[in-house]
Amino acid sequence: MNYNLTTENITENYGANLLKQRGIENVDLFLNPQPCSLQDWKDLDNIESGIQLIKDTINNNLPYALIVDCDVDGFTSSTILYNYIKFLNPNKEIEYFLHKGKQHGLEDMWEKLQEKEYCAILVPDAGSNDSQYAINLNVPILVLDHHILEDDYLANNLILINNQVSEKYANKNLSGAGVTWQFCRALDEVFNINYSKELIDLAALGIDADMMSMLSYENQYIIQTGFRNINNFFFKVLVDKQSYSMNNKITPITVAFYIVPMINAMIRVGSMDEKERLFLAFIDGEKLVPCNKRGAKGTMELVAIESARECTNAKSRQDKLKEKIVDSLDIKIHKNGLLDNQVLFIRLDDEDEFPSELNGLVAMQLSVRYNKPTIVARLNDEGYIRGSARGLNKSELKSFKDFLNSTNLFEYTAGHDNAFGISINNSYLSQFHNIANKGLMNIDFGVNVYDVDFVRQAKDTDLDKIILDLSRYEQVWGQQNPEALILVKDIFIRKEDIQIIGKNKDTLKFEKKGITYIKFHAKDIIPLLNQYEEMRINLIGKGNLNEWGGRQIPQLFIEDLEVFDSALDF
């Protein structure tokens, strides 16, 4: 069980000092962010031009065209802008467009947009690199985005508001929903209203879903304020539906694990009718629509309730389809000897018929199954292989994306360190494998390497204090600010101290010195523990408080462990 200790020795104020070592100077403000944590919207380049466009067109008889990007950040961005415009002018017509696949911005829409006259085209969470399409449209185009600008050329009719290219805007980890919400704050000031505060929950959801950094004061303000004040009816319905799984806690981690996957599943595998209902649920969740539930034909249901049910079904369909795809790709992997390479690179053929929206999920599943960084991509007509890459977060290779960039062979790698999209010319594939096999030959991807924040002996008297203190910080953990990992050494227990619980009898539980240790899905480990009458355990886990009968019982959820026969300790 390999680990790196990422902090200097912390012996008091455990959570606060951990945050300080992660670069947070004002811990109190970070934990309780205030409006001063928000950057001035004036620091976004071109925002005045965007404001003027809305002022000039809000009462125009022509409709807006709204392009809804195909992920949670895109849906929330468009909902924010749609509802804000409807608040300014309830009678304003807004025609919205949903992508059929994984397209973004104008790339699959520009020809259709020529069929009708609009006063403006609105593109939240996309469009920064769409000037090649924008020049074909004789209408102003407002882009509210956070993606990297790949080309300096901008069409004359495109108004780009993007935190990445705004030199004064310090928070480069604001998502599309965050940029759109800042734009609405600017409109508040211009129109002398305060409606943006009603939409901050959607900005929080978009930022969380897009895995933006939780080490940003601004992001903390938006997320903490938004999750405390959920106004969107559909968001409320989803939280209610998942409240048991979320343990009635709305945090960046619980939302990312239990809410975001439901919406993403619908966007990936839902029909166009279902995706239309999904967006309608966001913008007008209390609207009545025909119920499609089995046995309820002819009845009406609130679209938020209907779409939440459909999202649950879509998640189930997606998971079954993902497993089917992974099993089918196993044949290709072994037939072609793909496991001989350090990077599992699966180039999809015509026979591999499944939606490209599932590339990332499939790559992630295969990377876990084979303990290899994995790429699942398809060769296009231009000779480029494009798809999704997934690294192993707990491996020695901390950024699969950085490694791919270091080869200088990829047209692009776009996304996070270990979850991103790729493009490479097919002619470079053999060269890539040669570089990767040599460069990664000394890394054993089957061995997890954990970034540990605290190391303690089981007998140490402050272990329960660490767990108790860290529990106060659960609202701030998230991307780039992960939950603290604790390594506990030398836990001496007997076989009879171990409980095997749960419906499937695969949950391991034992107690030592007032702390409960739990590992879920432990079927592979249980036989190992049964070998010894007395044993010594080292483990890595995350702290948790179990409140029961008015008592707070410190727990550690085990991530990994190693077991030794204590009879051999001498």
XYZ file of C-alpha atoms in Angstrom:
570
model
C 0.000 0.000 0.000
C 1.979 2.969 -1.307
C 1.394 6.551 -0.258
C 2.753 10.069 -0.391
C 2.385 12.331 2.637
C 1.231 15.588 1.072
C 1.327 17.786 4.173
C 3.757 18.799 6.856
C 2.921 17.411 10.274
C -0.436 18.827 11.416
C -1.093 18.435 15.144
C -3.921 20.915 15.770
C -6.716 22.767 13.959
C -6.527 19.893 11.520
C -8.955 21.059 8.838
C -7.866 24.696 8.917
C -4.181 23.852 8.709
C -4.820 21.370 5.914
C -6.544 24.095 3.899
C -3.684 26.500 4.599
C -1.196 23.965 3.262
C -3.385 23.689 0.150
C -3.023 27.426 -0.400
C -6.045 28.884 1.412
C -4.880 31.967 3.299
C -8.205 33.121 4.763
C -9.814 29.927 6.072
C -12.722 31.723 7.766
C -13.702 33.432 4.504
C -13.243 30.176 2.619
C -15.581 28.334 4.990
C -18.078 31.189 5.115
C -17.636 33.004 1.795
C -19.233 36.407 1.414
C -20.271 38.472 -1.635
C -16.783 39.996 -1.517
C -15.542 36.568 -2.642
C -17.084 37.268 -6.059
C -14.966 38.937 -8.673
C -16.291 42.114 -10.262
C -18.244 41.201 -13.401
C -16.644 44.195 -15.111
C -13.416 42.158 -15.267
C -14.957 39.964 -17.970
C -13.887 41.290 -21.352
C -16.664 42.423 -23.722
C -19.350 42.204 -21.057
C -20.494 45.759 -21.743
C -21.109 44.808 -25.379
C -23.115 41.790 -24.230
C -25.207 43.970 -21.936
C -25.863 46.423 -24.741
C -27.021 43.584 -26.999
C -29.635 42.508 -24.453
C -30.755 46.099 -23.930
C -31.151 46.552 -27.677
C -33.035 43.292 -28.273
C -35.021 42.432 -25.140
C -38.135 44.202 -26.438
C -37.523 43.391 -30.107
C -40.321 41.496 -31.866
C -37.867 38.946 -33.236
C -37.064 35.875 -31.081
C -33.783 34.832 -29.519
C -32.178 31.554 -30.578
C -30.689 29.733 -27.580
C -28.200 26.886 -28.112
C -28.266 24.422 -25.192
C -24.918 22.679 -24.741
C -24.986 18.927 -24.168
C -23.894 18.526 -20.549
C -25.065 19.603 -17.106
C -23.079 22.843 -17.242
C -24.671 23.587 -20.610
C -28.223 22.857 -19.457
C -27.823 24.950 -16.307
C -26.151 27.808 -18.237
C -29.020 27.927 -20.718
C -31.625 27.688 -17.952
C -30.047 30.639 -16.143
C -30.103 32.783 -19.267
C -33.563 31.627 -20.396
C -35.205 32.321 -17.037
C -33.440 35.653 -16.627
C -34.629 36.860 -20.033
C -38.159 35.692 -19.246
C -38.001 37.671 -16.004
C -36.975 40.788 -17.941
C -39.677 40.257 -20.576
C -42.128 37.359 -19.976
C -43.434 37.730 -23.528
C -40.056 37.481 -25.217
C -39.928 34.480 -27.555
C -36.918 32.223 -27.029
C -36.480 29.317 -29.420
C -34.056 26.794 -27.964
C -32.074 24.108 -29.753
C -30.737 20.858 -28.291
C -27.938 18.862 -29.878
C -28.690 15.323 -30.995
C -25.232 14.086 -30.040
C -21.998 15.444 -28.557
C -21.777 18.468 -30.828
C -21.209 21.864 -29.247
C -22.169 25.429 -30.016
C -22.891 26.301 -33.626
C -21.150 23.399 -35.363
C -24.349 21.452 -36.074
C -26.772 24.384 -35.817
C -25.550 27.177 -38.094
C -27.333 25.966 -41.221
C -30.644 25.529 -39.398
C -30.289 28.981 -37.856
C -30.264 30.489 -41.353
C -33.848 29.336 -41.903
C -35.375 31.975 -39.611
C -34.702 35.547 -38.533
C -33.545 36.112 -34.955
C -32.634 39.253 -33.084
C -29.644 37.448 -31.530
C -28.197 33.981 -31.044
C -27.265 33.095 -27.459
C -24.592 30.452 -26.859
C -23.875 29.708 -23.168
C -21.086 27.263 -22.216
C -19.853 26.914 -25.806
C -19.105 28.892 -28.962
C -15.678 30.375 -28.242
C -14.175 28.589 -31.243
C -17.181 28.885 -33.562
C -16.179 31.911 -35.637
C -15.964 29.722 -38.751
C -19.708 29.124 -38.413
C -20.618 32.546 -37.044
C -19.464 34.342 -40.201
C -22.298 32.606 -42.093
C -24.948 34.134 -39.837
C -26.052 37.726 -40.314
C -27.055 38.226 -36.683
C -25.277 39.118 -33.403
C -24.047 36.066 -31.477
C -23.499 36.266 -27.717
C -21.085 33.655 -26.353
C -20.874 33.126 -22.583
C -18.156 30.537 -22.162
C -15.212 29.192 -20.175
C -13.426 26.993 -22.712
C -9.936 27.688 -23.996
C -9.802 29.866 -27.114
C -7.980 27.835 -29.768
C -7.895 30.504 -32.508
C -7.275 34.237 -32.219
C -9.676 34.946 -35.076
C -13.122 36.182 -33.966
C -16.025 36.820 -36.317
C -17.217 40.439 -36.281
C -20.733 39.428 -35.207
C -19.534 37.323 -32.250
C -19.442 38.890 -28.761
C -17.133 36.698 -26.673
C -17.460 36.828 -22.882
C -15.044 34.228 -21.544
C -13.100 34.162 -18.272
C -10.189 32.312 -19.910
C -9.369 35.194 -22.257
C -10.205 37.962 -19.770
C -6.830 39.004 -18.369
C -8.285 40.675 -15.268
C -10.536 37.749 -14.378
C -8.494 35.680 -11.922
C -10.839 32.693 -11.535
C -10.128 30.510 -14.554
C -12.071 27.710 -12.835
C -15.450 29.340 -13.324
C -17.643 27.143 -15.528
C -20.063 28.216 -18.257
C -22.893 28.415 -15.740
C -20.719 30.653 -13.568
C -19.883 33.013 -16.442
C -23.559 33.132 -17.455
C -24.573 33.882 -13.863
C -22.001 36.693 -13.671
C -23.509 38.108 -16.854
C -26.916 38.075 -15.159
C -25.417 39.903 -12.155
C -24.277 42.573 -14.594
C -27.797 42.784 -16.038
C -29.152 43.159 -12.493
C -27.152 46.344 -12.111
C -28.178 47.700 -15.500
C -31.889 46.984 -15.070
C -31.868 47.820 -11.339
C -33.207 44.435 -10.224
C -31.860 41.575 -8.100
C -33.015 38.460 -9.904
C -29.669 36.694 -10.369
C -29.762 35.551 -6.736
C -32.735 33.325 -7.651
C -30.510 31.480 -10.147
C -27.368 30.926 -8.091
C -28.361 27.318 -7.344
C -28.109 26.513 -11.056
C -24.692 28.174 -11.258
C -23.610 26.015 -8.302
C -24.869 22.853 -9.996
C -23.079 23.693 -13.254
C -19.769 24.487 -11.544
C -19.921 21.283 -9.494
C -20.917 19.127 -12.480
C -18.085 20.484 -14.629
C -15.555 19.575 -11.920
C -14.278 23.085 -11.376
C -11.790 23.727 -8.590
C -13.112 23.874 -5.039
C -10.032 25.852 -4.010
C -11.587 29.022 -5.453
C -13.190 31.484 -3.037
C -15.588 32.549 -5.780
C -16.637 28.992 -6.553
C -17.077 28.306 -2.846
C -19.361 31.326 -2.521
C -21.507 30.289 -5.477
C -21.724 26.630 -4.466
C -22.297 27.104 -0.750
C -24.868 29.858 -1.310
C -26.540 27.981 -4.162
C -26.792 24.649 -2.343
C -28.257 26.387 0.722
C -30.868 28.130 -1.431
C -32.176 25.695 -4.047
C -34.900 27.574 -5.912
C -35.104 25.596 -9.145
C -38.048 23.229 -8.823
C -36.462 20.444 -10.875
C -33.245 20.616 -8.849
C -35.360 20.280 -5.689
C -37.158 17.230 -7.108
C -33.851 15.526 -7.966
C -32.488 16.200 -4.475
C -35.655 14.827 -2.872
C -35.411 11.728 -5.064
C -31.814 11.092 -3.992
C -32.041 12.355 -0.405
C -31.577 8.902 1.167
C -28.475 8.126 -0.906
C -27.142 11.605 -0.124
C -27.733 11.059 3.603
C -29.779 14.284 3.480
C -26.584 16.266 2.864
C -26.241 18.637 -0.090
C -22.516 19.054 -0.655
C -20.317 19.254 -3.770
C -19.491 15.562 -3.363
C -23.046 14.274 -2.825
C -24.391 16.365 -5.714
C -21.573 15.176 -7.986
C -22.180 11.528 -7.087
C -25.963 11.352 -6.969
C -27.514 14.249 -8.940
C -25.137 14.950 -11.821
C -24.986 11.327 -13.111
C -28.790 11.216 -13.467
C -28.839 14.310 -15.680
C -25.783 13.223 -17.654
C -27.323 9.830 -18.325
C -30.387 11.464 -19.859
C -28.236 13.740 -22.029
C -26.166 10.742 -23.198
C -28.809 8.073 -23.891
C -32.186 9.811 -23.713
C -34.402 10.264 -26.758
C -34.838 13.764 -28.156
C -38.340 13.889 -26.628
C -36.889 12.977 -23.235
C -34.118 15.568 -23.562
C -36.705 18.189 -24.515
C -38.622 17.322 -21.336
C -35.374 17.525 -19.365
C -34.763 21.111 -20.454
C -38.430 21.981 -19.942
C -38.136 20.565 -16.411
C -35.250 22.948 -15.764
C -36.934 26.077 -17.146
C -40.542 25.379 -16.062
C -40.631 22.344 -13.786
C -44.243 22.809 -12.638
C -45.668 22.653 -16.151
C -48.064 19.722 -16.687
C -47.180 17.180 -19.384
C -48.636 13.774 -20.346
C -47.349 11.067 -18.008
C -45.496 8.206 -19.722
C -45.264 6.050 -16.632
C -46.491 2.512 -17.100
C -50.122 2.253 -16.080
C -50.609 6.046 -16.016
C -51.551 6.611 -19.655
C -53.970 9.505 -20.088
C -52.901 11.273 -16.888
C -50.892 14.452 -16.493
C -47.788 14.983 -14.394
C -45.499 17.861 -13.446
C -42.673 17.816 -15.974
C -40.075 17.943 -13.171
C -41.506 14.745 -11.667
C -41.813 13.108 -15.077
C -38.271 14.010 -16.122
C -36.763 12.929 -12.795
C -38.329 9.499 -13.284
C -37.045 9.388 -16.860
C -33.550 10.375 -15.677
C -33.565 7.430 -13.265
C -34.558 5.084 -16.081
C -31.949 6.602 -18.400
C -29.239 6.016 -15.769
C -30.286 2.367 -15.577
C -30.288 2.030 -19.396
C -26.907 3.719 -19.627
C -25.333 1.421 -17.042
C -26.653 -1.707 -18.763
C -25.515 -0.461 -22.157
C -22.100 0.441 -20.757
C -21.616 -3.070 -19.374
C -22.676 -4.600 -22.696
C -20.212 -2.402 -24.603
C -17.356 -3.163 -22.221
C -17.967 -6.885 -22.528
C -18.014 -6.660 -26.336
C -14.783 -4.647 -26.389
C -13.104 -7.328 -24.274
C -13.078 -9.536 -27.354
C -11.345 -6.826 -29.419
C -8.846 -6.169 -26.631
C -7.713 -9.784 -26.323
C -7.976 -10.609 -30.033
C -5.674 -7.723 -30.974
C -3.317 -8.009 -28.004
C -4.058 -4.455 -26.876
C -3.033 -5.231 -23.302
C 0.562 -5.625 -24.457
C 0.858 -1.826 -24.440
C 1.170 0.395 -21.388
C -1.776 2.469 -22.618
C -4.918 0.562 -23.534
C -5.824 2.295 -26.799
C -9.030 1.013 -28.409
C -9.611 2.314 -31.901
C -13.285 1.730 -32.635
C -14.409 0.220 -35.932
C -17.731 0.266 -37.759
C -18.744 -2.892 -35.916
C -18.464 -1.081 -32.582
C -21.858 0.541 -32.767
C -22.577 2.628 -29.703
C -23.094 6.350 -29.008
C -19.920 8.427 -28.779
C -21.452 9.996 -25.661
C -20.504 6.778 -23.840
C -16.811 6.810 -24.818
C -15.738 8.332 -21.517
C -17.770 5.974 -19.339
C -16.518 2.959 -21.270
C -12.908 4.156 -21.069
C -13.252 4.650 -17.314
C -14.714 1.168 -16.825
C -11.945 -0.451 -18.874
C -9.212 1.499 -17.099
C -10.451 0.130 -13.770
C -10.881 -3.404 -15.109
C -7.365 -3.616 -16.571
C -5.488 -1.118 -14.370
C -4.255 0.808 -17.394
C -4.718 4.371 -18.634
C -7.247 3.946 -21.428
C -8.326 5.658 -24.641
C -11.557 4.799 -26.445
C -11.748 6.638 -29.775
C -13.011 6.328 -33.341
C -11.201 6.936 -36.632
C -12.947 9.601 -38.713
C -12.913 10.274 -42.451
C -10.127 12.870 -42.087
C -7.707 10.335 -40.628
C -7.966 11.466 -36.998
C -8.789 9.233 -34.054
C -11.020 11.174 -31.670
C -12.619 10.118 -28.424
C -12.100 9.962 -24.661
C -9.155 9.232 -22.386
C -9.208 8.145 -18.751
C -6.272 7.848 -16.404
C -6.082 6.207 -12.981
C -6.390 8.806 -10.237
C -4.553 6.690 -7.680
C -1.620 5.707 -9.852
C 1.903 7.086 -9.853
C 1.029 8.928 -13.088
C -0.869 11.900 -11.690
C -1.816 13.450 -15.048
C -2.425 11.193 -18.039
C -3.260 14.338 -20.008
C 0.158 15.894 -19.324
C 1.864 12.687 -20.426
C -0.038 12.638 -23.722
C 0.836 16.299 -24.313
C 4.504 15.541 -23.681
C 4.541 13.195 -26.690
C 3.758 16.143 -29.034
C 1.657 13.770 -31.156
C -1.869 14.807 -30.210
C -3.924 17.378 -32.096
C -5.566 18.241 -28.775
C -6.219 16.976 -25.261
C -9.126 18.840 -23.708
C -10.367 18.396 -20.149
C -9.053 17.359 -16.763
C -5.871 15.525 -15.744
C -7.388 12.052 -15.947
C -10.670 12.600 -17.791
C -10.488 14.371 -21.135
C -11.073 14.251 -24.862
C -8.316 13.508 -27.375
C -7.496 13.692 -31.066
C -4.501 12.099 -32.755
C -3.660 11.458 -36.391
C -4.013 7.763 -37.152
C -0.532 7.727 -38.720
C 0.984 8.599 -35.307
C -0.576 5.681 -33.416
C 2.361 3.284 -33.716
C 4.793 6.038 -32.741
C 2.644 6.892 -29.733
C 2.713 3.316 -28.456
C 6.497 3.220 -28.787
C 6.826 6.420 -26.725
C 4.238 5.350 -24.136
C 5.647 1.851 -23.694
C 9.085 3.293 -23.055
C 7.999 6.263 -20.964
C 5.603 4.322 -18.729
C 7.464 1.015 -18.517
C 8.473 1.516 -14.872
C 4.989 2.373 -13.629
C 2.916 -0.443 -12.165
C -0.627 0.811 -12.706
C -1.956 -2.077 -10.623
C -0.491 -0.486 -7.502
C -2.425 2.399 -5.993
C -0.477 5.390 -4.718
C -2.470 7.483 -2.248
C -1.950 11.147 -1.408
C -2.295 10.977 2.368
C -2.859 14.026 4.573
C -2.493 12.481 8.055
C -0.491 9.507 9.340
C -1.347 8.116 12.766
C -0.893 5.003 14.871
C -4.120 3.362 16.007
C -3.120 4.109 19.595
C -2.674 7.855 18.976
C -5.018 9.879 21.136
C -5.900 12.538 18.559
C -7.268 10.251 15.817
C -10.876 10.820 16.902
C -10.192 14.559 17.153
C -8.966 14.647 13.538
C -12.129 12.909 12.315
C -14.343 15.163 14.408
C -12.628 18.346 13.212
C -12.596 17.351 9.532
C -16.347 16.700 9.624
C -16.875 20.472 9.938
C -15.398 20.972 6.472
C -17.559 18.642 4.366
C -19.162 21.561 2.491
C -15.816 22.623 0.964
C -14.391 19.323 -0.289
C -14.466 18.685 -4.015
C -12.373 18.891 -7.177
C -8.726 19.870 -6.449
C -9.663 20.021 -2.754
C -10.379 16.366 -1.971
C -11.556 14.895 1.299
C -8.624 14.278 3.604
C -7.113 10.799 3.573
C -5.898 9.346 6.877
C -3.390 6.510 7.139
C -3.823 4.507 10.353
C -1.090 2.030 11.236
C -0.942 -0.940 13.584
C -4.579 -1.692 14.333
C -4.486 -4.938 16.312
C -7.729 -6.950 16.230
C -8.943 -10.541 16.533
C -11.053 -12.451 14.021
C -14.060 -12.275 16.342
C -13.844 -8.460 16.337
C -14.816 -8.380 12.666
C -18.431 -8.048 11.563
C -19.617 -8.880 8.040
C -22.836 -6.962 7.461
C -25.117 -5.640 4.729
C -27.734 -7.223 2.483
C -25.038 -8.831 0.347
C -22.786 -9.657 3.280
C -19.939 -7.739 1.692
C -19.461 -4.877 4.164
C -16.581 -5.182 6.614
C -16.833 -3.495 10.017
C -14.783 -3.437 13.227
C -14.122 -1.064 16.111
C -10.973 -0.016 17.879
C -10.488 2.598 20.589
C -13.892 4.230 19.982
C -13.493 4.460 16.205
C -15.568 2.398 13.785
C -13.817 1.203 10.632
C -15.975 0.284 7.630
C -15.224 -0.998 4.123
C -17.986 -1.464 1.575
C -17.779 -3.990 -1.293
C -15.133 -5.965 0.601
C -15.800 -9.463 -0.792
C -12.225 -9.812 -2.059
C -10.769 -8.898 1.324
C -12.989 -10.891 3.683
C -11.332 -14.277 2.884
C -7.935 -12.749 3.651
C -9.085 -11.655 7.106
C -10.457 -15.114 7.850
C -6.949 -16.590 7.570
C -5.776 -15.120 10.855
C -6.961 -15.421 14.440
C -5.090 -12.265 15.391
C -4.012 -9.647 12.895
C -2.397 -6.266 12.427
C -3.975 -3.902 9.912
C -2.736 -0.756 8.203
C -5.377 1.178 6.326
C -6.181 4.395 4.484
C -9.597 5.969 4.853
C -11.825 9.024 4.940
C -13.302 10.332 8.171
C -17.018 10.457 8.859
C -19.301 11.091 11.818
C -22.173 8.719 12.510
C -24.814 10.470 14.588
C -26.958 7.970 16.459
C -29.063 8.410 19.579
C -27.642 11.871 20.187
C -24.067 10.569 20.056
C -21.390 11.300 17.471
C -19.355 8.207 16.661
C -16.168 8.777 14.626
C -15.841 6.475 11.622
C -13.287 5.803 8.927
C -14.532 4.631 5.536
C -11.700 2.370 4.357
C -10.235 3.046 0.914
C -7.526 0.374 1.090
C -5.908 -1.861 3.675
C -3.176 -4.407 4.236
C -3.357 -7.283 6.717
C -0.564 -9.075 8.576
C -0.609 -12.084 10.871
C 0.178 -10.491 14.221
C 1.497 -13.820 15.485
C 4.536 -13.121 13.311
C 5.141 -9.702 14.927
C 8.009 -9.902 17.332
